[in-house]
Structures are given as structure tokens and as C-alpha cells.
XYZ file of C-alpha atoms in Angstrom:
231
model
C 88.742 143.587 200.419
C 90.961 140.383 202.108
C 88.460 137.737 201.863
C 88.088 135.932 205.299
C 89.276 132.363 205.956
C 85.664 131.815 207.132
C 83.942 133.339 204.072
C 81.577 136.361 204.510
C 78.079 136.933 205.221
C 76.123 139.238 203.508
C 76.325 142.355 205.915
C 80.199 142.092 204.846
C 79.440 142.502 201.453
C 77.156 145.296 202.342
C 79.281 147.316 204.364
C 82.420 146.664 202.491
C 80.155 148.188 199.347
C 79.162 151.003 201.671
C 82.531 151.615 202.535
C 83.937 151.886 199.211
C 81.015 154.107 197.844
C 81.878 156.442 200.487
C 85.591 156.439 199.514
C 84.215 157.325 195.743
C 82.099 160.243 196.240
C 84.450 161.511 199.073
C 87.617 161.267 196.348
C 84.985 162.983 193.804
C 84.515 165.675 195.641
C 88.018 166.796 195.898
C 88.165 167.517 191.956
C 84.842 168.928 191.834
C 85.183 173.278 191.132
C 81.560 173.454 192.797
C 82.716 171.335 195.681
C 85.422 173.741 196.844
C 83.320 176.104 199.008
C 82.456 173.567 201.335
C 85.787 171.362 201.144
C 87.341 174.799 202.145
C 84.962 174.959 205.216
C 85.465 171.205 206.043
C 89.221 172.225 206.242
C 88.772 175.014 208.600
C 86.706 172.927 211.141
C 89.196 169.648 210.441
C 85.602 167.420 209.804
C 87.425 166.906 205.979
C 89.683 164.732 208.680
C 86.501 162.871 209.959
C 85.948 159.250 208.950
C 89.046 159.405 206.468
C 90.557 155.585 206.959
C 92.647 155.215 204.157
C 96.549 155.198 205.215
C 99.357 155.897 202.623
C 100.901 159.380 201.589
C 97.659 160.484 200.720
C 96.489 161.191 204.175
C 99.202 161.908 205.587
C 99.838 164.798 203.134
C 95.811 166.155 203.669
C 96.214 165.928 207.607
C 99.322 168.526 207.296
C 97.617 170.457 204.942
C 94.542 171.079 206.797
C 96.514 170.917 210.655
C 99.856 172.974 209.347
C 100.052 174.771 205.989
C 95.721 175.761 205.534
C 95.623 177.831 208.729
C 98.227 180.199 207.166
C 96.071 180.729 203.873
C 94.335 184.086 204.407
C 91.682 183.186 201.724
C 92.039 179.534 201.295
C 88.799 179.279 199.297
C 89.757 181.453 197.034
C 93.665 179.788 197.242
C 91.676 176.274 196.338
C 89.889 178.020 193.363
C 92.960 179.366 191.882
C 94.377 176.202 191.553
C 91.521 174.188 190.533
C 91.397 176.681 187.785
C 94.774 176.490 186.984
C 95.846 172.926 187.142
C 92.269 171.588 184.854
C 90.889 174.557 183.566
C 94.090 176.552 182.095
C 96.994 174.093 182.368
C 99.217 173.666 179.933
C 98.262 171.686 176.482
C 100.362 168.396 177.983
C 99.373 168.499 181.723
C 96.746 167.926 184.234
C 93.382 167.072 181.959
C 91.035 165.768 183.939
C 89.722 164.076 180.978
C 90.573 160.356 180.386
C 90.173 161.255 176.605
C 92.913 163.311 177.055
C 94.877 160.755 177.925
C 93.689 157.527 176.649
C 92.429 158.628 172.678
C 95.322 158.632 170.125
C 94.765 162.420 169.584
C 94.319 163.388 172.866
C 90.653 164.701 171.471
C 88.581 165.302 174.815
C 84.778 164.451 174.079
C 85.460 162.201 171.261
C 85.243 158.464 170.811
C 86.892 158.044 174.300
C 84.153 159.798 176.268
C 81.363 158.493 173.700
C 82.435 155.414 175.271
C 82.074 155.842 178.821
C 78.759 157.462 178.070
C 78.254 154.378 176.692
C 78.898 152.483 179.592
C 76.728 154.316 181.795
C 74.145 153.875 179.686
C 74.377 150.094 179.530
C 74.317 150.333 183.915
C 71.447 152.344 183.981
C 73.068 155.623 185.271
C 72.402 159.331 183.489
C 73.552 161.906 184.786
C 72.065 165.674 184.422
C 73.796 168.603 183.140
C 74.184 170.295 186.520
C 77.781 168.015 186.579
C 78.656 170.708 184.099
C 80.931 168.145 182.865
C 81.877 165.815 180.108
C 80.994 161.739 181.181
C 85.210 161.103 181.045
C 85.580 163.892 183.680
C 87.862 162.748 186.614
C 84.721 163.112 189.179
C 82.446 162.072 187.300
C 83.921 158.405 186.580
C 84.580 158.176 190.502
C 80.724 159.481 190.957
C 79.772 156.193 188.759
C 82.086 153.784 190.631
C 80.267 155.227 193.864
C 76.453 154.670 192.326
C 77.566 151.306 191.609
C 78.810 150.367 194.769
C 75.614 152.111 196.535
C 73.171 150.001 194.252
C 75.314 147.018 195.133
C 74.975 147.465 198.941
C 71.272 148.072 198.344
C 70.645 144.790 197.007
C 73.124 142.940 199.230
C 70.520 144.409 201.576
C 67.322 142.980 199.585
C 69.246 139.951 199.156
C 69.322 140.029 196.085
C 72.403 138.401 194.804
C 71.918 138.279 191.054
C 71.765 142.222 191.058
C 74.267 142.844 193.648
C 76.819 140.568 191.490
C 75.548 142.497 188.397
C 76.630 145.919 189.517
C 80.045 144.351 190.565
C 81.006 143.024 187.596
C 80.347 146.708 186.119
C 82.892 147.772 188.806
C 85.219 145.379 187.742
C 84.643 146.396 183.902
C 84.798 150.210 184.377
C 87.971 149.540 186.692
C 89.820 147.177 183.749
C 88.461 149.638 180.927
C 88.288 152.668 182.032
C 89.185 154.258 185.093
C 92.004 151.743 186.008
C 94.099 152.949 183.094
C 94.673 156.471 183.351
C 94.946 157.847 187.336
C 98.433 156.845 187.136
C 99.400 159.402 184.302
C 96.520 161.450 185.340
C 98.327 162.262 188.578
C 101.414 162.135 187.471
C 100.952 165.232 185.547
C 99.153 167.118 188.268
C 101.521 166.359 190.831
C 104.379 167.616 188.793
C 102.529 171.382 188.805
C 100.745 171.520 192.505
C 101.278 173.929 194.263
C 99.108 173.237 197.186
C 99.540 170.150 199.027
C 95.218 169.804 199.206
C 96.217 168.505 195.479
C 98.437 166.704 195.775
C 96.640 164.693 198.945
C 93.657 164.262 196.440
C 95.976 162.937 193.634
C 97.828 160.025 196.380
C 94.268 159.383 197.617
C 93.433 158.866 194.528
C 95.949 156.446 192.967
C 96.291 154.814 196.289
C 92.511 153.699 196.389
C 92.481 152.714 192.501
C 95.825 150.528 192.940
C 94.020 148.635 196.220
C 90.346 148.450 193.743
C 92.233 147.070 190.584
C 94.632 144.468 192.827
C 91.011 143.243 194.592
C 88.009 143.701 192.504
C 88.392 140.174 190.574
C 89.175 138.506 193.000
C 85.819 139.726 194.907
C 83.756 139.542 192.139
C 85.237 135.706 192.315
C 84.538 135.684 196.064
C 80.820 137.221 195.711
C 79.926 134.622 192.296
C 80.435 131.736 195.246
C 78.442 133.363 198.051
C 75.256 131.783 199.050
C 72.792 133.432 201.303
């Protein structure tokens, strides 16, 4: 998100929005359970390597997972289950909640104010989600599935030219970044990369925390940027 000397046009804004909505659901779908039959596929036919731009440790460690350690799995669906299961589902008491309750409420109590709140904020940007998730709203995924509705509705109404809008649902990026999301990946991954076993892990975890640290050192500044934008 470098702003250009030149300023942007509109289709920048639109495909930078793009962009980064892809990032979000792709970087959702590596922590979703239901997501791992297909992820497990997308590693045997190396397509989980298509269109994956990001640089840093994160995909370095998923291209030698999928090109060097995943063609010696026997089962690797199963392998990927296993670990899902263990590392969120069955960890221990201290480690590896996906939950930012878990890690951001005084008592650690998952589904309490914490994830009343980010309900909350959902609420406020016009975004429900159904009980299919089969998650709580401060579930890892489902905060990055937010971030990724909010960027698509923002390069929707760059499209429309609709400023007003498209500035609206940045400034909920920016909020959910600073209050919510932004504050626990770093601990978040922490813990899960101290138990991994499986490098597909611990690529999701760098991914991860390498695409928040870029979105929290940029998004004001954008928002800035995008307030000053004329079409």
C-alpha cells in the first residue's frame, strides 16, 4: 500500500482492495477445519502455490512444505486434520486458542465480553454471518473473513464510484485492525508455532503475522491517502 508520488486513480484503489480481500479469505482458509479437504488437494496439485505474492518466511516455508516434506505424507488430509484438531481443538489450556477472547479478556473467558464485542462490530458494518461458520465471531477465520468482506465491499464501490462508502468500509478496516485483530496474531502465533508440528502451520501462522504487520504499518496512512482522493 506505498502511495505513489503521482497519487492514485481509482482502479488503484480498487485493485489494491481486491488484492487484499484475496489475501484475507486465502489466510482464512488455512485455519478453517472444513477447509482442509480441499487445501489438502490444492497441495497435491501445487495450485495452493498459484497467485500466492506475499514474500517473507511465510512462503517460503508453504512452498517446501507442499514441493518437499507433503509428498512424503501418506495421508496428508488426514495428517492436516490431526493437527488442526490438536493445536485449536485439544491444545493445552495456555496454547494455540484461536479465540482472541482467549487472549485479549482478563480471564481468558472465550465467548464472553471479548467476542460480544466483535459481534458487535459486525453488526455496526452490516455483516452477519450464519451458523454454518460453526464458529464463535472472535474465531481466528472468522475475523480475517470480515477484514476480506470489507475490503470486497470497498472495491465494489471504488467501482460505483462511490467514495463516501468506499472510505466508510476503510475506516472499519482500520478500526477492526487497531481494536481487534491487530492486537492478538502476534501472541496468537506465537503459541502455535511453539507446538507445530507440520510446517503447513507454521506457513499459515508467518503468513499470517506477516500480512497483519504490513496492514497495521499502512492502513492509516491509506485511509489518509483515500480521505484526499477525488474522482
Amino acid at each position: 500500500m506505498v502511495a505513489k508520488k503521482d497519487g492514485r486513480t481509482a482502479k488503484d484503489y480498487l485493485e489494491l482492495a481486491s488484492s487484499r480481500a484475496d489475501t484475507y479469505l486465502f489466510i482464512a482458509s488455512l485455519f478453517y477445519y472444513d477447509s482442509l479437504p480441499a487445501i489438502a488437494k490444492s497441495i497435491r496439485r501445487k495450485t495452493i502455490l498459484e497467485g500466492l505474492t506475499m514474500g517473507g518466511k511465510g512462503s517460503k516455508t508453504l512452498r517446501k512444505f507442499v514441493e518437499e516434506d507433503a509428498p512424503k505424507i501418506k495421508k496428508l488430509r488426514d495428517a492436516l486434520e490431526i493437527e488442526h484438531t490438536a493445536l485449536f481443538v485439544m491444545g493445552k489450556l495456555t496454547k494455540g486458542r484461536p479465540y482472541e477472547s482467549f487472549y485479549m479478556d482478563k480471564d481468558r473467558k472465550i465467548g464472553a465480553r471479548v467476542t460480544i464485542d466483535v459481534d458487535k462490530f459486525y453488526n455496526a458494518a452490516g455483516v452477519k454471518f450464519t451458523s454454518a461458520q460453526d464458529e464463535i465471531a472472535d474465531y481466528i477465520a472468522i475475523e480475517l473473513e470480515f477484514m476480506h468482506h470489507m475490503c470486497s465491499r470497498e472495491a465494489t464501490a471504488w467501482r460505483e464510484k462511490d467514495k463516501l462508502h468506499a472510505l466508510g468500509y476503510l475506516k472499519f478496516q482500520r478500526d477492526f485492525l487497531t481494536q481487534h485483530l491487530g492486537k492478538w496474531v502476534a501472541p496468537f502465533t506465537d503459541d502455535v508455532l511453539g507446538e507445530a508440528k507440520l510446517d503447513f502451520f507454521k506457513a499459515a501462522c508467518y503468513l499470517l503475522l506477516e500480512f497483519i504487520e504490513l496492514e497495521k504499518a499502512e492502513i492509516v496512512d491509506f485511509v489518509e491517502e483515500a480521505e484526499k482522493f477525488e474522482f
